[in-house]
PDB file of C-alpha atoms and ligand atoms in Angstrom:
ATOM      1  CA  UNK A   2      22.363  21.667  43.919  1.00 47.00           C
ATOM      2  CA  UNK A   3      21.083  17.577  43.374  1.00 56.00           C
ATOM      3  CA  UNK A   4      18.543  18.375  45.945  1.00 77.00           C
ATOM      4  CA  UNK A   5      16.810  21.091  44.205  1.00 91.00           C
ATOM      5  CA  UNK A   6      13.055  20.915  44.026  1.00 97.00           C
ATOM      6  CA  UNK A   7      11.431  21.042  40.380  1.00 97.00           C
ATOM      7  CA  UNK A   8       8.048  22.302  41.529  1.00 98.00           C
ATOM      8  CA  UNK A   9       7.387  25.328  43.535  1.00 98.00           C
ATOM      9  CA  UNK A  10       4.279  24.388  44.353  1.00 98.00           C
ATOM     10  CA  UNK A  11       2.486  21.327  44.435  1.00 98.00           C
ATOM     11  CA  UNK A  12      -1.420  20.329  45.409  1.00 98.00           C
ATOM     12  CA  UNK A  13      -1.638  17.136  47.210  1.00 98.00           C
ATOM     13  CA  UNK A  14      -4.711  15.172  47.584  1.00 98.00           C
ATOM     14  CA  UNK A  15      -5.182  12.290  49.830  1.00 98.00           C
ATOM     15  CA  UNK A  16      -8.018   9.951  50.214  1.00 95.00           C
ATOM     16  CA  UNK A  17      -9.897   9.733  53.474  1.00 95.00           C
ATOM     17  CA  UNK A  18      -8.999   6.326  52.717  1.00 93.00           C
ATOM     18  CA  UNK A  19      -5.022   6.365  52.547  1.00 94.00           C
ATOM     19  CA  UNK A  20      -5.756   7.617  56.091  1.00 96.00           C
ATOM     20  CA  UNK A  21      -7.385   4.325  57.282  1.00 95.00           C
ATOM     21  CA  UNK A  22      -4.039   2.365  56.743  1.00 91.00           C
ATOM     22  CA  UNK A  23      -4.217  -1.544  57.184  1.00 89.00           C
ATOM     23  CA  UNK A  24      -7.575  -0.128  58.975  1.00 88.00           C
ATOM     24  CA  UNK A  25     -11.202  -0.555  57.511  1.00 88.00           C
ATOM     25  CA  UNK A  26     -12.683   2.695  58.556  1.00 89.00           C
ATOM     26  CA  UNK A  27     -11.249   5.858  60.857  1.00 94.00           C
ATOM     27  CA  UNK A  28      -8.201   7.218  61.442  1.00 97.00           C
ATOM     28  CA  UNK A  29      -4.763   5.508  61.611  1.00 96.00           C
ATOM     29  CA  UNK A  30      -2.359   7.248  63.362  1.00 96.00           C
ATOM     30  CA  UNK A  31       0.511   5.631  61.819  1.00 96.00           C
ATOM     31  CA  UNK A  32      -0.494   6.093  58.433  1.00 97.00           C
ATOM     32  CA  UNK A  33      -1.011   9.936  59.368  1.00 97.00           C
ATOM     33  CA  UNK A  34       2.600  10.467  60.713  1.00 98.00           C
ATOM     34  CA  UNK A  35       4.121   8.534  57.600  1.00 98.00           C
ATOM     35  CA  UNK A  36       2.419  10.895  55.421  1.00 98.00           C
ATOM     36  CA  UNK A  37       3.270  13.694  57.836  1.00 98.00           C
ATOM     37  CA  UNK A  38       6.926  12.897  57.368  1.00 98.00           C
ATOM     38  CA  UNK A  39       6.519  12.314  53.452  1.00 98.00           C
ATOM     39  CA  UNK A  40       5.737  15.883  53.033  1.00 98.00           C
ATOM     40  CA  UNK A  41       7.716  17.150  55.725  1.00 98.00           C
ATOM     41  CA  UNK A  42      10.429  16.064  53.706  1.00 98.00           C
ATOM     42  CA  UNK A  43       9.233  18.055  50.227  1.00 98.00           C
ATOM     43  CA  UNK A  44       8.603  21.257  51.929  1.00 98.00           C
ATOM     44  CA  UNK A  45      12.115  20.712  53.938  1.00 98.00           C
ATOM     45  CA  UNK A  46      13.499  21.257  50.338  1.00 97.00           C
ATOM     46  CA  UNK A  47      11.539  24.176  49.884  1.00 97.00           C
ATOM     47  CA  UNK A  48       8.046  22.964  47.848  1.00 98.00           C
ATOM     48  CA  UNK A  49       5.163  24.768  49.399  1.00 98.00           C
ATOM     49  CA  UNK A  50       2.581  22.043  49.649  1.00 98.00           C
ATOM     50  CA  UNK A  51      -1.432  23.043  49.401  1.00 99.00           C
ATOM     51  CA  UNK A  52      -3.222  19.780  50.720  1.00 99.00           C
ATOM     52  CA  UNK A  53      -6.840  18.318  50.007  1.00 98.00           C
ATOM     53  CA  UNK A  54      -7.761  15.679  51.861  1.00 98.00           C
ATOM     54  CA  UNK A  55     -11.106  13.136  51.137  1.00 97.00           C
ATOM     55  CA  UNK A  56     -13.687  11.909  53.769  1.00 96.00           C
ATOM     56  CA  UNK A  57     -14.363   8.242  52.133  1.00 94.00           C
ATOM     57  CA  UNK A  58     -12.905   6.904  55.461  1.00 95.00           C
ATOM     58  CA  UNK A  59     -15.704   8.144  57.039  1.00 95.00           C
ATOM     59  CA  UNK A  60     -18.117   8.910  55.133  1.00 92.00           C
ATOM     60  CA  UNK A  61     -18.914   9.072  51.414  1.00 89.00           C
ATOM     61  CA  UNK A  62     -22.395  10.969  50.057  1.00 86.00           C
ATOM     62  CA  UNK A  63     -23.576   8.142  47.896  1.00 86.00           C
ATOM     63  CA  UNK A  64     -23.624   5.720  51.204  1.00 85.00           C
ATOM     64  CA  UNK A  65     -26.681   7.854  52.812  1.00 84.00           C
ATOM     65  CA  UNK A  66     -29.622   6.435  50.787  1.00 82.00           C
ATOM     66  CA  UNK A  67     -28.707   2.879  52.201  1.00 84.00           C
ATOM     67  CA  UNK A  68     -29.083   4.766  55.726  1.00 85.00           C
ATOM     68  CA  UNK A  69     -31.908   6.649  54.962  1.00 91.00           C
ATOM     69  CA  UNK A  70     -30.526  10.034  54.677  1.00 94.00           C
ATOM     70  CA  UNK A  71     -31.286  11.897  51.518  1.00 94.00           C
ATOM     71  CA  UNK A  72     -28.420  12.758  49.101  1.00 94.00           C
ATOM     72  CA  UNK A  73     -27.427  15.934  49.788  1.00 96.00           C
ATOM     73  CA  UNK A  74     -27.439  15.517  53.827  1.00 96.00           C
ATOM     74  CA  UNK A  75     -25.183  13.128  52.745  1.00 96.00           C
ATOM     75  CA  UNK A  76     -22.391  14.812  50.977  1.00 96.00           C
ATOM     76  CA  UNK A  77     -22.773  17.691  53.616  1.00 97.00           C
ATOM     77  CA  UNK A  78     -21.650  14.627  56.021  1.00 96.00           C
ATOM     78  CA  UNK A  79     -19.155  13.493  53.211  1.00 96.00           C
ATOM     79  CA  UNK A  80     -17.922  17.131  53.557  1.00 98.00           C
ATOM     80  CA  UNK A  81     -17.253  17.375  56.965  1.00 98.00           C
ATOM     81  CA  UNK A  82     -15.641  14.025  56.944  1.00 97.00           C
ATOM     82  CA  UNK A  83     -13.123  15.683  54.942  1.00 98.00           C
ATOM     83  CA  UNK A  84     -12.872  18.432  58.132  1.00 98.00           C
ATOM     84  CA  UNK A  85     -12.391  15.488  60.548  1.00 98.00           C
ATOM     85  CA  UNK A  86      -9.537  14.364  58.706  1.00 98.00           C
ATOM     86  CA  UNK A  87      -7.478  17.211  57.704  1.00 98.00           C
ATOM     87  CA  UNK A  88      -7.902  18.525  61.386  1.00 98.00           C
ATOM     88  CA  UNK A  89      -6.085  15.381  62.724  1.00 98.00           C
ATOM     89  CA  UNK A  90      -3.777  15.339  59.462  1.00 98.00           C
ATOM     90  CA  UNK A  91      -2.674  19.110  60.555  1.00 98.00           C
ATOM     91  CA  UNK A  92      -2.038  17.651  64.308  1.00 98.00           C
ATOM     92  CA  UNK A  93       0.267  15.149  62.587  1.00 98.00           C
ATOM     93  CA  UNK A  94       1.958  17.798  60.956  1.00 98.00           C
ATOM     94  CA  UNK A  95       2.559  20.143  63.702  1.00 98.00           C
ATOM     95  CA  UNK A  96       4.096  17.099  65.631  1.00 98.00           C
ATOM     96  CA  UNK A  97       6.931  17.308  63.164  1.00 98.00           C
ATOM     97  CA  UNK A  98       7.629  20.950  63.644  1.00 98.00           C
ATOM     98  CA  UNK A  99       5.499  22.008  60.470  1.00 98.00           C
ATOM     99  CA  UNK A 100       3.390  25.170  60.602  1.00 98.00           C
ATOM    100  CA  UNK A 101      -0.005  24.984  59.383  1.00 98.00           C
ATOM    101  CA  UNK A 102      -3.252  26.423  58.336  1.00 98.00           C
ATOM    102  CA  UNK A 103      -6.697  24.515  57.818  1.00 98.00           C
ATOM    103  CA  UNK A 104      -9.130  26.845  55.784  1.00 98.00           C
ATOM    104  CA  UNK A 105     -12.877  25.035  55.278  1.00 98.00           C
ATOM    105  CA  UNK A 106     -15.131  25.737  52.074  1.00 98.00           C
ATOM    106  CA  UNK A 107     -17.895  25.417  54.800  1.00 98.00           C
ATOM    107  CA  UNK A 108     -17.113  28.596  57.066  1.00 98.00           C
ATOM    108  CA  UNK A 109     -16.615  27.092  60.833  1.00 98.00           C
ATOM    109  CA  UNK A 110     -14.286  29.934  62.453  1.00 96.00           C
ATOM    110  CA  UNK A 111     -13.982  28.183  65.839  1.00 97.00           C
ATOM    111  CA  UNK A 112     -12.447  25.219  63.997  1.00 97.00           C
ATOM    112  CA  UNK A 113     -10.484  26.721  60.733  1.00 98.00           C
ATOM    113  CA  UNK A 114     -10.086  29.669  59.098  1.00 98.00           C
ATOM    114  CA  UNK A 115     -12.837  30.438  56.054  1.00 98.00           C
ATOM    115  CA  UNK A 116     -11.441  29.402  52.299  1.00 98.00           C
ATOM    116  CA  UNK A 117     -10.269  32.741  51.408  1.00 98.00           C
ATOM    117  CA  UNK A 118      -7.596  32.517  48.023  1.00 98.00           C
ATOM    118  CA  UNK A 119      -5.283  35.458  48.789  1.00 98.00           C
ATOM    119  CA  UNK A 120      -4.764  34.370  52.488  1.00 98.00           C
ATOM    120  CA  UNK A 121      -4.221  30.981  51.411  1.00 98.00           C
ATOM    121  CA  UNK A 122      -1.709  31.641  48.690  1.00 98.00           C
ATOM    122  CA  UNK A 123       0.454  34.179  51.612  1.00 98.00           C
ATOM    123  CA  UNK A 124       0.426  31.291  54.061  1.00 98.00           C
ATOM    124  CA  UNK A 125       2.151  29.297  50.959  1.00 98.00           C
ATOM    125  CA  UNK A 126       4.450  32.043  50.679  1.00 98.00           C
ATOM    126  CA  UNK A 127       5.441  32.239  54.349  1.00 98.00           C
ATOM    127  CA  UNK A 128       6.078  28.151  54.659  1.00 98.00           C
ATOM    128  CA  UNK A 129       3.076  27.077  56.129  1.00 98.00           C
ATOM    129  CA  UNK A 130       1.584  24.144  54.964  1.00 98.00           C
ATOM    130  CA  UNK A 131      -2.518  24.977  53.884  1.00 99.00           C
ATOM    131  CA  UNK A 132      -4.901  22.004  54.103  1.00 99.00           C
ATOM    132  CA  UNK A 133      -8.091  22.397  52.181  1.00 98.00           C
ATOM    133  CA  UNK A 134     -11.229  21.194  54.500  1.00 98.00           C
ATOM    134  CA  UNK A 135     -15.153  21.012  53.285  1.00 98.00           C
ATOM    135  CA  UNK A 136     -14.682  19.578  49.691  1.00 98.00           C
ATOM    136  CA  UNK A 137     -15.766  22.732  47.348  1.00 98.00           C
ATOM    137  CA  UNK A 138     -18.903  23.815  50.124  1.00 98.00           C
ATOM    138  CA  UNK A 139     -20.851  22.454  47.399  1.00 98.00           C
ATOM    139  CA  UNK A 140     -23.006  19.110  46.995  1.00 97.00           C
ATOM    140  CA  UNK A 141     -22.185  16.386  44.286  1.00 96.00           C
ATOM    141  CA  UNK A 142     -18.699  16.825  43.676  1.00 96.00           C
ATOM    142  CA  UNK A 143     -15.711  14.846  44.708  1.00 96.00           C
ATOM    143  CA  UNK A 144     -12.717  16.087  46.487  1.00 97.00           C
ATOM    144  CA  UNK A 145     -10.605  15.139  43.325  1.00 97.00           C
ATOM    145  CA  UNK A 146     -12.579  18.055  42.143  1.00 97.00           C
ATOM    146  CA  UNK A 147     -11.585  20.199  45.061  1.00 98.00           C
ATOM    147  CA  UNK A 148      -8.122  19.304  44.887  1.00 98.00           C
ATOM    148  CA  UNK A 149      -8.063  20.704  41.239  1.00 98.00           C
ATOM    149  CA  UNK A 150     -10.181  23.596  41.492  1.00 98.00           C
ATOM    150  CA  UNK A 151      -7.650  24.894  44.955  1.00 98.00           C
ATOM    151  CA  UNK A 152      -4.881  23.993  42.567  1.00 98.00           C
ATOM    152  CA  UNK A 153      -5.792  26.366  40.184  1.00 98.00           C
ATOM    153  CA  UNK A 154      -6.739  29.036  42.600  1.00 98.00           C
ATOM    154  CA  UNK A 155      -3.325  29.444  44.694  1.00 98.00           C
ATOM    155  CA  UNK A 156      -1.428  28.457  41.285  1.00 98.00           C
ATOM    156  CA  UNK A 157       0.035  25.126  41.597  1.00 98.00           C
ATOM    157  CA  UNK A 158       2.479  23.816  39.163  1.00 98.00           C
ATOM    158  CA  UNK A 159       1.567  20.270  39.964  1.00 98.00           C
ATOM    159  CA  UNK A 160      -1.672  17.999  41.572  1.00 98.00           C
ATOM    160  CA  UNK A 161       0.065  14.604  42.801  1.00 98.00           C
ATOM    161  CA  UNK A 162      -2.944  12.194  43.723  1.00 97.00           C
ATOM    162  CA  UNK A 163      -1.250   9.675  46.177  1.00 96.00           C
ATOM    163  CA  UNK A 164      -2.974   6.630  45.817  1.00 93.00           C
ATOM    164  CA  UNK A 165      -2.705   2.736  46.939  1.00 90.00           C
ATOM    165  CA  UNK A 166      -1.136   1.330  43.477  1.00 92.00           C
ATOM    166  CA  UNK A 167       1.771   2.621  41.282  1.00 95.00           C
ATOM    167  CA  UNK A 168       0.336   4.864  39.173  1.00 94.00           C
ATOM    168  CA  UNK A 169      -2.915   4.859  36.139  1.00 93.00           C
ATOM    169  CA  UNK A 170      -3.102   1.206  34.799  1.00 91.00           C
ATOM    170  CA  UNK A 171      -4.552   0.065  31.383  1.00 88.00           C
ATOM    171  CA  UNK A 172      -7.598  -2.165  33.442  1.00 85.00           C
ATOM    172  CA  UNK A 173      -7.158  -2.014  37.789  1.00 85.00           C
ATOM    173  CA  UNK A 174      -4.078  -3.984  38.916  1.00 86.00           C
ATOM    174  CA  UNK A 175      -5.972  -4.756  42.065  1.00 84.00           C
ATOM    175  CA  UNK A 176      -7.889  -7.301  39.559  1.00 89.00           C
ATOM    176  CA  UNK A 177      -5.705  -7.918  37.011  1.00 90.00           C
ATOM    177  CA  UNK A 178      -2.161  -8.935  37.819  1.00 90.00           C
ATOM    178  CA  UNK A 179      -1.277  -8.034  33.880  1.00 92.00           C
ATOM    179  CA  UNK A 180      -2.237  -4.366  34.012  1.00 91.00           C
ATOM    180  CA  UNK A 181       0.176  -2.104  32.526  1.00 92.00           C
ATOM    181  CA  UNK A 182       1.356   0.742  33.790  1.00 94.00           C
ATOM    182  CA  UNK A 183       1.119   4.210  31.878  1.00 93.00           C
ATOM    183  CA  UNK A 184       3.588   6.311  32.539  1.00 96.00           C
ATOM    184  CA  UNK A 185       2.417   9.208  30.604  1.00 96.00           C
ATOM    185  CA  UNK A 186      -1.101  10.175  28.724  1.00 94.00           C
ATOM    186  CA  UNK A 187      -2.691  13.584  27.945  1.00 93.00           C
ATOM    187  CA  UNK A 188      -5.987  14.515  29.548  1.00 89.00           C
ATOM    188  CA  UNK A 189      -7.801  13.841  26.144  1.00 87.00           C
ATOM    189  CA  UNK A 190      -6.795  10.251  26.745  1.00 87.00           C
ATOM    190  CA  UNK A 191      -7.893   9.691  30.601  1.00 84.00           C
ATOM    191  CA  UNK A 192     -11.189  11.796  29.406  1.00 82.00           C
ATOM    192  CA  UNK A 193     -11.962   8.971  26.391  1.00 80.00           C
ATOM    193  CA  UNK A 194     -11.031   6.197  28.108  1.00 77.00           C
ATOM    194  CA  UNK A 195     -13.121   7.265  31.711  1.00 75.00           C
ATOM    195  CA  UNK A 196     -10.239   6.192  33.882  1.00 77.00           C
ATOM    196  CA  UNK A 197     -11.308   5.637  37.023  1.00 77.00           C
ATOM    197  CA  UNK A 198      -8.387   7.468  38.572  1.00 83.00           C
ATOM    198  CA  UNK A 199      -9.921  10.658  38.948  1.00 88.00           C
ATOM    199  CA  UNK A 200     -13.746  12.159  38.200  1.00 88.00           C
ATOM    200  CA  UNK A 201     -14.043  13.558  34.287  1.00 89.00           C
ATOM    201  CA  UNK A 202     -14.954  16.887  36.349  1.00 92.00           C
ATOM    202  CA  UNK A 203     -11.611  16.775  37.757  1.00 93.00           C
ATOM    203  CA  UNK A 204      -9.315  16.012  35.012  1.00 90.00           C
ATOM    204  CA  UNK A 205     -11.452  18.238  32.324  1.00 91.00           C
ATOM    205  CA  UNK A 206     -11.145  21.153  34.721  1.00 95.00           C
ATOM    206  CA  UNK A 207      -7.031  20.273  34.813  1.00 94.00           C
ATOM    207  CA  UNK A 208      -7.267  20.335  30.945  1.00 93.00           C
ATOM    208  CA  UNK A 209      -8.448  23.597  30.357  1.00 95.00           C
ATOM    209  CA  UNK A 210      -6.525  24.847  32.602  1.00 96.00           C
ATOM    210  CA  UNK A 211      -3.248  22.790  32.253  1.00 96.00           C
ATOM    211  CA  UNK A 212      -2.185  21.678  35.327  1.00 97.00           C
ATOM    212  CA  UNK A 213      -0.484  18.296  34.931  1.00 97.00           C
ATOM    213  CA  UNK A 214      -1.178  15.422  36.949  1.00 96.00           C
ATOM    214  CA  UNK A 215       0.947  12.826  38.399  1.00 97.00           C
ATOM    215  CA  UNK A 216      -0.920   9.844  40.108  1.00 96.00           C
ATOM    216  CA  UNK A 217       1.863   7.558  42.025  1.00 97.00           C
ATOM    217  CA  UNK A 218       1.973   5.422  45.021  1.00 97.00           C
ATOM    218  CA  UNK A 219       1.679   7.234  48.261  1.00 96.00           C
ATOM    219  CA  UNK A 220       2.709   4.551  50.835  1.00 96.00           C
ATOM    220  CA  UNK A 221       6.045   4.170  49.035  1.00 97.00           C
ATOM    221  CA  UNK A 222       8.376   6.202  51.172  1.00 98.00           C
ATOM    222  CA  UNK A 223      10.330   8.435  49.266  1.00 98.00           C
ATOM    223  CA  UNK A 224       7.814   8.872  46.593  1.00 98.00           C
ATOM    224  CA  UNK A 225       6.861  12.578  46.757  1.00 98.00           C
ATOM    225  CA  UNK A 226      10.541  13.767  47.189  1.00 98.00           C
ATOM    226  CA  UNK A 227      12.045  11.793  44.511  1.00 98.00           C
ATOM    227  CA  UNK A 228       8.986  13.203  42.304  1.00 98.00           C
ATOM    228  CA  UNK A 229       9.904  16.360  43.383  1.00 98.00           C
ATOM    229  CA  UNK A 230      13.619  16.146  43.022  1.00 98.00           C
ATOM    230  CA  UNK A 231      12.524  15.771  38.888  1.00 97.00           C
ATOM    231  CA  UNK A 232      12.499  11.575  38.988  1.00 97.00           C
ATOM    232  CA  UNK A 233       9.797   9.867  36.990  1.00 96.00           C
ATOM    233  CA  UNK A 234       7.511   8.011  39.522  1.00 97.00           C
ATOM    234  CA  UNK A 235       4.156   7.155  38.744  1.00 97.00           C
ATOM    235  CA  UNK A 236       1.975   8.488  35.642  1.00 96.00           C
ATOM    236  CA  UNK A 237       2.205  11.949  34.415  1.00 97.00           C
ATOM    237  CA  UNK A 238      -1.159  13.008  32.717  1.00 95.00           C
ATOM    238  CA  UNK A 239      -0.655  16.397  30.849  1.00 94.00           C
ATOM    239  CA  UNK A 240      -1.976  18.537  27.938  1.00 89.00           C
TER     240      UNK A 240
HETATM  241  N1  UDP B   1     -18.302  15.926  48.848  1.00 88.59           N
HETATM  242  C1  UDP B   1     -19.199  16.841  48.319  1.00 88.59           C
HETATM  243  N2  UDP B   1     -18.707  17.971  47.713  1.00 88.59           N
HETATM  244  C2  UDP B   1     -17.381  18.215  47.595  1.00 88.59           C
HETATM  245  C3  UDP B   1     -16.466  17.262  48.101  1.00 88.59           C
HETATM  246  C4  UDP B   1     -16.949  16.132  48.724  1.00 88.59           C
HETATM  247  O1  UDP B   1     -20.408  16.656  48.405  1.00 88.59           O
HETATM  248  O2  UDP B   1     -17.006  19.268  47.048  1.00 88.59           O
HETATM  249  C5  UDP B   1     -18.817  14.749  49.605  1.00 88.59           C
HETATM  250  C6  UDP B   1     -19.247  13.590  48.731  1.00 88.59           C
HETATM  251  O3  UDP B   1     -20.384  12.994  49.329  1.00 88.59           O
HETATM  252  C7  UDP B   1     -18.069  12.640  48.828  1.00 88.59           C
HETATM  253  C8  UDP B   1     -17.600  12.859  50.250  1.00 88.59           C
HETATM  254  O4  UDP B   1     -17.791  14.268  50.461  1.00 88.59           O
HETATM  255  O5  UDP B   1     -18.471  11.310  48.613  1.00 88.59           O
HETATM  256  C9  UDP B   1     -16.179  12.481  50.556  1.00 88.59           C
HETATM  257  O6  UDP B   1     -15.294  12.928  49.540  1.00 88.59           O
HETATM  258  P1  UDP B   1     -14.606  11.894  48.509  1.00 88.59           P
HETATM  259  O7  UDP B   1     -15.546  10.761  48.209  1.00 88.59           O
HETATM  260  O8  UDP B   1     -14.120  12.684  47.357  1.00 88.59           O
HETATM  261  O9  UDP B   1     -13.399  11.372  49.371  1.00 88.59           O
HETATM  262  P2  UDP B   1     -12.224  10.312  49.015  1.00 88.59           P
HETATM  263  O10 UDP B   1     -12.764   9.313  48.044  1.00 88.59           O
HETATM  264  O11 UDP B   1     -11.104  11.086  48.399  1.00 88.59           O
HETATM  265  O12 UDP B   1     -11.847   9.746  50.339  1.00 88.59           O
END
């Protein structure tokens, strides 16, 4: 069949930012049903999608010493940013008819289940839809790191980080309309080079254990499934 998926399972992360759409801060509630519908349409084909969302729409750990608040209050804020948005990111997907689970890193059992592997990993199997809350529990890391370290816990096949531009550029594109796009580099080469795409944490966790990465536009409709369906969008980093 044309239509057939070429992952089984994929990891998605999201900025809190993506979220904001043409916004400067919050939640857009366009921007949450468009990505709503752009992963409806993956796991309509069968890809059971693990999600990790960020909290940089909100708030982000290394703004708190400019307010005063010391640095680990801060990234516990960060952190449940990240709770804010996948709750109202798991709304938008049970408006399409998708079932869901939030789990949180920071146990809060009147709002989402507690992070627990196995449970997450049968949800996956049954078709629901598991959105990672909290970040990794844990101060001064990134939710890039999250996304990986979940990915390698339920067994993805794939992390796609959606971002804003098309993919990993040699210099940002945002600044410099001659940046070149890379379609494919190993980890070794996103590690030398420090590309800003994702936190050295991140991509030398996805190294050692060799889950490949493909960055790509998020807002481009049709993205994730024609990534899925085996077509080369964005950059593919891999071992
Ligand atoms: N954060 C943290 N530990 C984690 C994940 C996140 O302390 O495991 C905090 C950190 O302060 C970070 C904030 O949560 O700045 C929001 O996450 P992130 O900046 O990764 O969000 P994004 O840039 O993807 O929106």
């Amino acid at each position: 069949m044309e239509n057939k998926p070429i992952y089984r399972r994929i990891l998605l992360k999201l900025s809190g930012e993506a979220l904001m759409g043409s916004g400067q801060f919050g939640i857009d509630p366009s921007a949450l049903n468009f990505f709503a519908f752009e992963v409806k349409a993956i796991h309509d084909l069968g890809v059971q999608v693990g999600i990790v969302i960020g909290g940089g729409n909100i708030f982000r750990g290394i703004q708190s010493a400019a307010k005063g608040i010391d640095k680990v209050s801060g990234d516990y804020m960060g952190m449940l940013a990240t709770v804010i948005n996948s709750l109202a990111f798991q709304c938008a997907l049970e408006a399409l008819g998708l079932e869901t689970r939030l789990q949180t890193a920071i146990t809060m059992t009147s709002v989402a289940e507690p992070y627990i592997r196995r449970k997450a990993i049968r949800h996956l199997e049954k078709g629901r839809v598991v959105i990672f809350g909290g970040g990794t529990g844990l101060p001064n890391f990134t939710t890039d790191t999250t996304a990986v370290l979940r990915a390698i816990d339920i067994g993805a096949d794939l992390i796609v980080k959606g971002t804003k531009v098309d993919g990993i550029f040699d210099s940002d594109p945002m600044k410099n309309p001659e940046a070149k796009l890379l379609k494919l580099l190993t980890f070794n080469d996103a590690i030398i080079h420090n590309l800003a795409v994702m936190d050295q944490t991140a991509f030398t966790l996805c190294r050692d254990h060799k889950i490949p990465i493909v960055v790509l536009n998020i807002n481009k409709q049709g993205n994730l499934l024609k990534l899925v369906q085996g077509e080369s969008i964005g950059s593919l980093v891999t071992s």
